[in-house]
Amino acid sequence: MTIEIDHTGKGALVTGAGAGIGREIARWLARAGATVAVHDVRPDKAGSVVAEIEAEGGSALAVIADARDDAALEAMVDEAASRLGHLDIAVNNVGMYGEHRPGPFTTLDGAHWRGLLEQNLVITALAGAAEARHMVEQGGGVILNVSSGETTRPAPFMAAYAAAKAGINHLTQTMAVELGPSGIRVVAIAPGTTLTETVRDAFDDEHVAALVEATPLRRMCDPDELARLAVFLTSDLARCITGQFIVADAGAFLSRSRPANRDPDADRAAVHDPARREERP
Ligand SMILES: NC(=O)c1ccc[n+]([C@@H]2O[C@H](COP(=O)([O-])OP(=O)(O)OC[C@H]3O[C@@H](n4cnc5c(N)ncnc54)[C@H](O)[C@@H]3O)[C@@H](O)[C@H]2O)c1
């Protein structure tokens, strides 16, 4: 007997899918047969992922919006549902730091806290609500929120990011309770440090090696591996799982000696240093 995951005929939306983890989730959902609405704030990035999916024989379309604009976000979800015909799977992947920088707790100002809560928790909640309205109407669906392994233990300099992602874990449970009776499952994945372009730019080789050394499997997860998990969790094979968040980090959360971020200005902070990320929003 072989077991297959078949998303043929399903309509899927992936937010922030122009790069990194979202891009791989979009590609893998398409490989499993779904038609995928590839969302990003950058039309060029969304367009190139659509082209990649089509080159592999899959089906995709681009939807463009800055997710920080509430009205544009809701209109984008409505557009995706309308062009797909039905919204069966929605992956809320937009997150990270936006234009903000990690730093010591005592230095984080209101703009930092509000910015990180918006970029992660608020966007996920508002996207989820817009998606759920379509799913309630059509009688079911699956929503997958992207959290972080940073919610499994405290890490210096990441207070606002980790708190916002921890909020996503609780939000996932509340959504599961409210939406379950409408046939909607809500799950989350919590990736460990994953060398997407954004993160690779920010870490030097020495820090990556130290993180790997402190991880039980002595490796990090690839975006590709997180995408396979997303395909499983959104499939019928996972049909009795809801309100759960699944950590995928090669065991890093078990580590007692996770290397601390050494200097927020020289290390993680660079993730969103505009000088190093000119081409990104
Ligand atoms: N990479 C990691 O180590 C890691 C670990 C844990 C969790 N995560 C989470 O995974 C998700 C994806 O991370 P990534 O590293 O793949 O990110 P990334 O920076 O590589 O890609 C994010 C994509 O989202 C788009 N985007 C960003 N803000 C947007 C907005 N306001 N509106 C529309 N599009 C927007 C960007 O243009 C980009 O294409 C995030 O939620 C992040 O917090 C990442």
mmCIF file of C-alpha atoms and ligand atoms in Angstrom:
data_model
loop_
_atom_site.group_PDB
_atom_site.id
_atom_site.type_symbol
_atom_site.label_atom_id
_atom_site.label_comp_id
_atom_site.label_asym_id
_atom_site.label_seq_id
_atom_site.Cartn_x
_atom_site.Cartn_y
_atom_site.Cartn_z
ATOM 1 C CA MET A 1 0.000 0.000 0.000
ATOM 2 C CA THR A 2 1.216 3.485 -0.739
ATOM 3 C CA ILE A 3 -0.068 6.573 1.003
ATOM 4 C CA GLU A 4 -0.379 9.723 -1.040
ATOM 5 C CA ILE A 5 -1.262 13.283 -0.223
ATOM 6 C CA ASP A 6 -3.460 14.664 -2.956
ATOM 7 C CA HIS A 7 -4.556 18.302 -2.899
ATOM 8 C CA THR A 8 -5.886 18.130 -6.467
ATOM 9 C CA GLY A 9 -8.793 20.498 -6.977
ATOM 10 C CA LYS A 10 -8.096 22.505 -3.832
ATOM 11 C CA GLY A 11 -7.524 26.256 -3.743
ATOM 12 C CA ALA A 12 -4.699 27.395 -1.453
ATOM 13 C CA LEU A 13 -3.457 30.830 -0.394
ATOM 14 C CA VAL A 14 0.059 31.339 1.016
ATOM 15 C CA THR A 15 0.920 34.793 2.394
ATOM 16 C CA GLY A 16 4.462 36.138 2.102
ATOM 17 C CA ALA A 17 5.151 33.435 -0.474
ATOM 18 C CA GLY A 18 7.602 35.396 -2.627
ATOM 19 C CA ALA A 19 10.638 34.033 -0.757
ATOM 20 C CA GLY A 20 11.887 31.692 1.934
ATOM 21 C CA ILE A 21 9.563 29.331 3.780
ATOM 22 C CA GLY A 22 6.381 30.678 2.154
ATOM 23 C CA ARG A 23 7.817 30.145 -1.325
ATOM 24 C CA GLU A 24 8.573 26.493 -0.572
ATOM 25 C CA ILE A 25 5.139 25.924 0.985
ATOM 26 C CA ALA A 26 3.501 27.381 -2.141
ATOM 27 C CA ARG A 27 5.634 25.172 -4.406
ATOM 28 C CA TRP A 28 4.918 22.012 -2.402
ATOM 29 C CA LEU A 29 1.171 22.646 -2.180
ATOM 30 C CA ALA A 30 1.194 23.041 -5.965
ATOM 31 C CA ARG A 31 3.216 19.821 -6.354
ATOM 32 C CA ALA A 32 0.504 18.086 -4.302
ATOM 33 C CA GLY A 33 -2.076 19.327 -6.826
ATOM 34 C CA ALA A 34 -3.505 22.520 -5.313
ATOM 35 C CA THR A 35 -3.937 25.723 -7.280
ATOM 36 C CA VAL A 36 -1.972 28.249 -5.241
ATOM 37 C CA ALA A 37 -2.518 31.977 -4.767
ATOM 38 C CA VAL A 38 0.999 33.301 -4.156
ATOM 39 C CA HIS A 39 0.780 36.449 -2.034
ATOM 40 C CA ASP A 40 3.560 38.973 -1.504
ATOM 41 C CA VAL A 41 4.021 42.728 -1.213
ATOM 42 C CA ARG A 42 6.552 42.478 -4.045
ATOM 43 C CA PRO A 43 4.951 41.690 -7.436
ATOM 44 C CA ASP A 44 8.309 40.596 -8.885
ATOM 45 C CA LYS A 45 8.836 37.981 -6.172
ATOM 46 C CA ALA A 46 5.258 36.654 -6.317
ATOM 47 C CA GLY A 47 5.470 36.556 -10.125
ATOM 48 C CA SER A 48 8.685 34.577 -10.136
ATOM 49 C CA VAL A 49 7.243 31.956 -7.729
ATOM 50 C CA VAL A 50 4.150 31.635 -9.944
ATOM 51 C CA ALA A 51 6.496 31.110 -12.924
ATOM 52 C CA GLU A 52 8.462 28.464 -10.994
ATOM 53 C CA ILE A 53 5.269 26.582 -10.127
ATOM 54 C CA GLU A 54 4.007 26.757 -13.709
ATOM 55 C CA ALA A 55 7.377 25.574 -15.023
ATOM 56 C CA GLU A 56 6.929 22.434 -12.901
ATOM 57 C CA GLY A 57 3.470 21.877 -14.398
ATOM 58 C CA GLY A 58 1.568 23.316 -11.420
ATOM 59 C CA SER A 59 -1.108 25.948 -11.257
ATOM 60 C CA ALA A 60 -0.692 29.314 -9.492
ATOM 61 C CA LEU A 61 -1.661 32.968 -9.537
ATOM 62 C CA ALA A 62 -0.190 36.056 -7.887
ATOM 63 C CA VAL A 63 -2.021 38.292 -5.406
ATOM 64 C CA ILE A 64 -0.292 41.467 -4.270
ATOM 65 C CA ALA A 65 -0.839 43.472 -1.090
ATOM 66 C CA ASP A 66 1.070 44.987 1.801
ATOM 67 C CA ALA A 67 -0.332 42.874 4.624
ATOM 68 C CA ARG A 68 0.144 45.790 7.043
ATOM 69 C CA ASP A 69 -2.735 47.569 5.286
ATOM 70 C CA ASP A 70 -5.884 46.018 6.839
ATOM 71 C CA ALA A 71 -8.183 46.846 3.923
ATOM 72 C CA ALA A 72 -5.652 45.685 1.317
ATOM 73 C CA LEU A 73 -5.095 42.440 3.250
ATOM 74 C CA GLU A 74 -8.814 41.641 3.381
ATOM 75 C CA ALA A 75 -9.262 42.589 -0.288
ATOM 76 C CA MET A 76 -6.328 40.309 -1.202
ATOM 77 C CA VAL A 77 -7.909 37.332 0.616
ATOM 78 C CA ASP A 78 -11.232 38.035 -1.114
ATOM 79 C CA GLU A 79 -9.470 38.291 -4.489
ATOM 80 C CA ALA A 80 -7.623 35.007 -3.892
ATOM 81 C CA ALA A 81 -10.838 33.194 -2.898
ATOM 82 C CA SER A 82 -12.681 34.613 -5.875
ATOM 83 C CA ARG A 83 -9.988 33.762 -8.447
ATOM 84 C CA LEU A 84 -9.408 30.288 -6.956
ATOM 85 C CA GLY A 85 -13.161 29.636 -6.866
ATOM 86 C CA HIS A 86 -12.924 28.329 -3.271
ATOM 87 C CA LEU A 87 -10.439 28.653 -0.443
ATOM 88 C CA ASP A 88 -9.611 25.239 1.043
ATOM 89 C CA ILE A 89 -6.152 25.910 2.508
ATOM 90 C CA ALA A 90 -4.708 29.161 3.850
ATOM 91 C CA VAL A 91 -1.143 29.518 5.145
ATOM 92 C CA ASN A 92 -0.426 32.687 7.139
ATOM 93 C CA ASN A 93 3.312 32.990 6.694
ATOM 94 C CA VAL A 94 3.991 36.771 6.703
ATOM 95 C CA GLY A 95 6.085 37.584 9.756
ATOM 96 C CA MET A 96 9.683 38.275 10.819
ATOM 97 C CA TYR A 97 10.869 41.753 11.819
ATOM 98 C CA GLY A 98 9.719 44.053 9.031
ATOM 99 C CA GLU A 99 11.810 47.209 9.355
ATOM 100 C CA HIS A 100 12.504 46.673 13.072
ATOM 101 C CA ARG A 101 15.646 45.316 14.707
ATOM 102 C CA PRO A 102 16.097 42.914 17.606
ATOM 103 C CA GLY A 103 17.726 44.363 20.702
ATOM 104 C CA PRO A 104 18.025 44.259 24.485
ATOM 105 C CA PHE A 105 14.638 44.349 26.232
ATOM 106 C CA THR A 106 15.391 47.659 27.950
ATOM 107 C CA THR A 107 15.936 49.372 24.595
ATOM 108 C CA LEU A 108 12.780 48.210 22.801
ATOM 109 C CA ASP A 109 10.433 51.157 22.318
ATOM 110 C CA GLY A 110 6.719 51.292 21.583
ATOM 111 C CA ALA A 111 7.266 51.442 17.835
ATOM 112 C CA HIS A 112 9.277 48.222 18.027
ATOM 113 C CA TRP A 113 6.649 46.422 20.124
ATOM 114 C CA ARG A 114 3.729 47.634 18.006
ATOM 115 C CA GLY A 115 5.612 46.880 14.786
ATOM 116 C CA LEU A 116 6.497 43.302 15.747
ATOM 117 C CA LEU A 117 3.032 42.559 17.120
ATOM 118 C CA GLU A 118 1.536 43.899 13.888
ATOM 119 C CA GLN A 119 3.920 42.129 11.487
ATOM 120 C CA ASN A 120 3.375 38.774 13.198
ATOM 121 C CA LEU A 121 0.276 38.514 15.439
ATOM 122 C CA VAL A 122 -2.104 41.134 14.006
ATOM 123 C CA ILE A 123 -1.527 40.273 10.338
ATOM 124 C CA THR A 124 -1.977 36.558 11.111
ATOM 125 C CA ALA A 125 -5.212 37.251 13.007
ATOM 126 C CA LEU A 126 -6.725 39.543 10.372
ATOM 127 C CA ALA A 127 -5.736 37.272 7.498
ATOM 128 C CA GLY A 128 -7.156 34.302 9.416
ATOM 129 C CA ALA A 129 -10.464 36.093 10.003
ATOM 130 C CA ALA A 130 -10.821 37.015 6.333
ATOM 131 C CA GLU A 131 -9.946 33.457 5.277
ATOM 132 C CA ALA A 132 -12.295 31.910 7.832
ATOM 133 C CA ARG A 133 -15.243 33.996 6.593
ATOM 134 C CA HIS A 134 -14.883 32.290 3.195
ATOM 135 C CA MET A 135 -14.355 28.862 4.755
ATOM 136 C CA VAL A 136 -17.406 29.159 7.037
ATOM 137 C CA GLU A 137 -19.510 30.037 4.009
ATOM 138 C CA GLN A 138 -18.238 27.099 1.964
ATOM 139 C CA GLY A 139 -18.404 24.634 4.898
ATOM 140 C CA GLY A 140 -14.800 23.952 5.875
ATOM 141 C CA GLY A 141 -11.084 24.391 5.279
ATOM 142 C CA VAL A 142 -7.659 24.382 6.920
ATOM 143 C CA ILE A 143 -5.715 27.382 8.194
ATOM 144 C CA LEU A 144 -2.011 26.990 9.005
ATOM 145 C CA ASN A 145 -0.258 29.776 10.939
ATOM 146 C CA VAL A 146 3.525 30.144 10.929
ATOM 147 C CA SER A 147 4.851 30.571 14.473
ATOM 148 C CA SER A 148 8.466 30.093 15.589
ATOM 149 C CA GLY A 149 10.685 27.788 17.620
ATOM 150 C CA GLU A 150 11.606 30.958 19.517
ATOM 151 C CA THR A 151 8.343 30.407 21.458
ATOM 152 C CA THR A 152 9.677 27.175 22.986
ATOM 153 C CA ARG A 153 12.270 28.899 25.205
ATOM 154 C CA PRO A 154 13.338 32.496 25.844
ATOM 155 C CA ALA A 155 16.153 33.960 23.764
ATOM 156 C CA PRO A 156 17.889 37.273 24.447
ATOM 157 C CA PHE A 157 17.059 40.311 22.289
ATOM 158 C CA MET A 158 13.897 38.789 20.829
ATOM 159 C CA ALA A 159 11.290 39.765 23.429
ATOM 160 C CA ALA A 160 8.757 41.341 21.066
ATOM 161 C CA TYR A 161 9.190 38.834 18.219
ATOM 162 C CA ALA A 162 8.920 35.820 20.526
ATOM 163 C CA ALA A 163 5.929 37.282 22.399
ATOM 164 C CA ALA A 164 4.149 37.999 19.109
ATOM 165 C CA LYS A 165 4.793 34.446 17.898
ATOM 166 C CA ALA A 166 3.677 33.008 21.274
ATOM 167 C CA GLY A 167 0.495 35.000 20.695
ATOM 168 C CA ILE A 168 0.089 33.158 17.395
ATOM 169 C CA ASN A 169 0.239 29.822 19.263
ATOM 170 C CA HIS A 170 -2.640 30.871 21.522
ATOM 171 C CA LEU A 171 -4.514 32.475 18.636
ATOM 172 C CA THR A 172 -4.265 29.152 16.781
ATOM 173 C CA GLN A 173 -6.017 27.421 19.680
ATOM 174 C CA THR A 174 -8.741 30.063 19.973
ATOM 175 C CA MET A 175 -9.373 29.939 16.224
ATOM 176 C CA ALA A 176 -9.548 26.129 16.408
ATOM 177 C CA VAL A 177 -12.188 26.309 19.163
ATOM 178 C CA GLU A 178 -14.295 28.937 17.393
ATOM 179 C CA LEU A 179 -14.003 27.571 13.878
ATOM 180 C CA GLY A 180 -14.012 23.817 14.541
ATOM 181 C CA PRO A 181 -17.820 23.560 14.544
ATOM 182 C CA SER A 182 -17.743 25.056 11.035
ATOM 183 C CA GLY A 183 -15.476 22.263 9.811
ATOM 184 C CA ILE A 184 -12.321 24.400 9.859
ATOM 185 C CA ARG A 185 -9.062 23.063 11.303
ATOM 186 C CA VAL A 186 -6.454 25.550 12.509
ATOM 187 C CA VAL A 187 -2.857 24.435 13.078
ATOM 188 C CA ALA A 188 0.559 26.062 13.367
ATOM 189 C CA ILE A 189 4.134 25.174 12.572
ATOM 190 C CA ALA A 190 7.022 26.447 14.676
ATOM 191 C CA PRO A 191 10.219 26.397 12.601
ATOM 192 C CA GLY A 192 13.635 26.563 14.201
ATOM 193 C CA THR A 193 16.301 28.797 12.699
ATOM 194 C CA THR A 194 16.024 28.196 8.956
ATOM 195 C CA LEU A 195 18.558 29.550 6.496
ATOM 196 C CA THR A 196 16.243 31.498 4.241
ATOM 197 C CA GLU A 197 17.943 34.302 2.348
ATOM 198 C CA THR A 198 16.932 36.779 5.045
ATOM 199 C CA VAL A 199 18.474 34.760 7.845
ATOM 200 C CA ARG A 200 21.518 33.559 5.875
ATOM 201 C CA ASP A 201 22.478 37.181 5.217
ATOM 202 C CA ALA A 202 22.386 37.929 8.929
ATOM 203 C CA PHE A 203 24.401 35.079 10.443
ATOM 204 C CA ASP A 204 28.105 34.504 10.014
ATOM 205 C CA ASP A 205 29.364 30.947 9.484
ATOM 206 C CA GLU A 206 30.660 30.711 13.037
ATOM 207 C CA HIS A 207 27.248 31.429 14.563
ATOM 208 C CA VAL A 208 25.532 28.973 12.202
ATOM 209 C CA ALA A 209 28.077 26.295 13.182
ATOM 210 C CA ALA A 210 27.456 26.974 16.889
ATOM 211 C CA LEU A 211 23.681 26.682 16.422
ATOM 212 C CA VAL A 212 24.101 23.406 14.544
ATOM 213 C CA GLU A 213 26.470 22.032 17.188
ATOM 214 C CA ALA A 214 23.850 22.744 19.895
ATOM 215 C CA THR A 215 21.073 20.965 17.954
ATOM 216 C CA PRO A 216 20.424 17.242 18.589
ATOM 217 C CA LEU A 217 20.276 16.323 14.890
ATOM 218 C CA ARG A 218 23.348 18.527 14.241
ATOM 219 C CA ARG A 219 21.569 20.365 11.434
ATOM 220 C CA MET A 220 18.882 22.918 10.700
ATOM 221 C CA CYS A 221 15.626 22.315 8.830
ATOM 222 C CA ASP A 222 15.437 23.432 5.204
ATOM 223 C CA PRO A 223 12.465 25.491 3.978
ATOM 224 C CA ASP A 224 11.706 22.481 1.802
ATOM 225 C CA GLU A 225 11.249 20.286 4.887
ATOM 226 C CA LEU A 226 8.938 22.778 6.557
ATOM 227 C CA ALA A 227 6.894 22.821 3.349
ATOM 228 C CA ARG A 228 6.467 19.035 3.432
ATOM 229 C CA LEU A 229 5.146 19.358 7.010
ATOM 230 C CA ALA A 230 2.709 22.046 5.836
ATOM 231 C CA VAL A 231 1.465 19.770 3.033
ATOM 232 C CA PHE A 232 0.861 16.993 5.582
ATOM 233 C CA LEU A 233 -0.854 19.187 8.185
ATOM 234 C CA THR A 234 -3.205 20.683 5.596
ATOM 235 C CA SER A 235 -4.071 17.243 4.211
ATOM 236 C CA ASP A 236 -6.692 14.688 5.125
ATOM 237 C CA LEU A 237 -3.984 12.564 6.779
ATOM 238 C CA ALA A 238 -3.977 15.166 9.571
ATOM 239 C CA ARG A 239 -7.747 15.524 9.708
ATOM 240 C CA CYS A 240 -8.061 14.990 13.472
ATOM 241 C CA ILE A 241 -5.345 17.547 14.337
ATOM 242 C CA THR A 242 -6.493 21.050 15.260
ATOM 243 C CA GLY A 243 -5.351 23.749 17.679
ATOM 244 C CA GLN A 244 -1.882 22.220 17.745
ATOM 245 C CA PHE A 245 1.480 23.715 16.921
ATOM 246 C CA ILE A 246 4.186 21.435 15.617
ATOM 247 C CA VAL A 247 7.820 22.313 16.278
ATOM 248 C CA ALA A 248 10.131 21.529 13.355
ATOM 249 C CA ASP A 249 13.656 22.462 14.372
ATOM 250 C CA ALA A 250 15.812 19.298 14.281
ATOM 251 C CA GLY A 251 15.416 19.163 18.066
ATOM 252 C CA ALA A 252 16.904 22.600 18.794
ATOM 253 C CA PHE A 253 14.232 23.294 21.414
ATOM 254 C CA LEU A 254 15.717 20.479 23.517
ATOM 255 C CA SER A 255 19.132 22.084 23.619
ATOM 256 C CA ARG A 256 20.407 23.278 26.992
ATOM 257 C CA SER A 257 23.274 25.161 25.425
ATOM 258 C CA ARG A 258 21.683 27.201 22.668
ATOM 259 C CA PRO A 259 24.277 29.813 21.661
ATOM 260 C CA ALA A 260 23.120 33.225 22.792
ATOM 261 C CA ASN A 261 22.944 35.976 20.238
ATOM 262 C CA ARG A 262 26.262 37.558 20.883
ATOM 263 C CA ASP A 263 25.684 41.116 19.858
ATOM 264 C CA PRO A 264 22.329 42.271 18.600
ATOM 265 C CA ASP A 265 23.952 44.990 16.512
ATOM 266 C CA ALA A 266 26.339 42.631 14.788
ATOM 267 C CA ASP A 267 24.351 39.442 14.557
ATOM 268 C CA ARG A 268 20.605 38.921 14.560
ATOM 269 C CA ALA A 269 19.996 42.642 14.305
ATOM 270 C CA ALA A 270 21.421 42.561 10.809
ATOM 271 C CA VAL A 271 18.449 40.480 9.679
ATOM 272 C CA HIS A 272 16.609 43.690 9.117
ATOM 273 C CA ASP A 273 19.422 46.108 8.560
ATOM 274 C CA PRO A 274 18.112 48.112 5.594
ATOM 275 C CA ALA A 275 21.661 48.545 4.328
ATOM 276 C CA ARG A 276 21.991 44.780 3.984
ATOM 277 C CA ARG A 277 18.464 44.180 2.772
ATOM 278 C CA GLU A 278 17.983 47.008 0.317
ATOM 279 C CA GLU A 279 15.942 44.965 -2.080
ATOM 280 C CA ARG A 280 13.498 43.711 0.529
ATOM 281 C CA PRO A 281 10.448 45.473 2.004
HETATM 282 N N1 LIG B 1 13.737 31.787 8.724
HETATM 283 C C1 LIG B 1 13.674 31.446 10.008
HETATM 284 O O1 LIG B 1 14.696 31.161 10.670
HETATM 285 C C2 LIG B 1 12.330 31.386 10.697
HETATM 286 C C3 LIG B 1 12.236 30.686 11.915
HETATM 287 C C4 LIG B 1 11.008 30.630 12.569
HETATM 288 C C5 LIG B 1 9.904 31.234 12.009
HETATM 289 N N2 LIG B 1 10.026 31.916 10.827
HETATM 290 C C6 LIG B 1 8.828 32.561 10.299
HETATM 291 O O2 LIG B 1 8.588 32.040 9.000
HETATM 292 C C7 LIG B 1 7.960 33.046 8.197
HETATM 293 C C8 LIG B 1 8.743 33.239 6.917
HETATM 294 O O3 LIG B 1 10.100 33.555 7.250
HETATM 295 P P1 LIG B 1 11.207 33.631 6.094
HETATM 296 O O4 LIG B 1 12.529 33.563 6.765
HETATM 297 O O5 LIG B 1 10.868 32.661 5.016
HETATM 298 O O6 LIG B 1 10.958 35.121 5.575
HETATM 299 P P2 LIG B 1 11.563 35.837 4.272
HETATM 300 O O7 LIG B 1 11.973 37.187 4.744
HETATM 301 O O8 LIG B 1 12.595 34.980 3.627
HETATM 302 O O9 LIG B 1 10.312 35.930 3.278
HETATM 303 C C9 LIG B 1 9.179 36.629 3.673
HETATM 304 C C10 LIG B 1 8.371 37.052 2.444
HETATM 305 O O10 LIG B 1 7.252 37.784 2.949
HETATM 306 C C11 LIG B 1 7.123 39.006 2.240
HETATM 307 N N3 LIG B 1 6.577 40.020 3.174
HETATM 308 C C12 LIG B 1 7.172 40.504 4.275
HETATM 309 N N4 LIG B 1 6.373 41.420 4.865
HETATM 310 C C13 LIG B 1 5.255 41.499 4.085
HETATM 311 C C14 LIG B 1 4.069 42.273 4.160
HETATM 312 N N5 LIG B 1 3.876 43.171 5.146
HETATM 313 N N6 LIG B 1 3.121 42.100 3.219
HETATM 314 C C15 LIG B 1 3.307 41.210 2.201
HETATM 315 N N7 LIG B 1 4.417 40.453 2.067
HETATM 316 C C16 LIG B 1 5.375 40.599 3.013
HETATM 317 C C17 LIG B 1 8.521 39.364 1.780
HETATM 318 O O11 LIG B 1 8.505 40.201 0.616
HETATM 319 C C18 LIG B 1 9.135 37.986 1.502
HETATM 320 O O12 LIG B 1 8.934 37.593 0.149
HETATM 321 C C19 LIG B 1 7.870 34.290 9.088
HETATM 322 O O13 LIG B 1 6.605 34.342 9.708
HETATM 323 C C20 LIG B 1 8.951 34.053 10.109
HETATM 324 O O14 LIG B 1 8.714 34.782 11.309
HETATM 325 C C21 LIG B 1 11.202 31.996 10.157
#
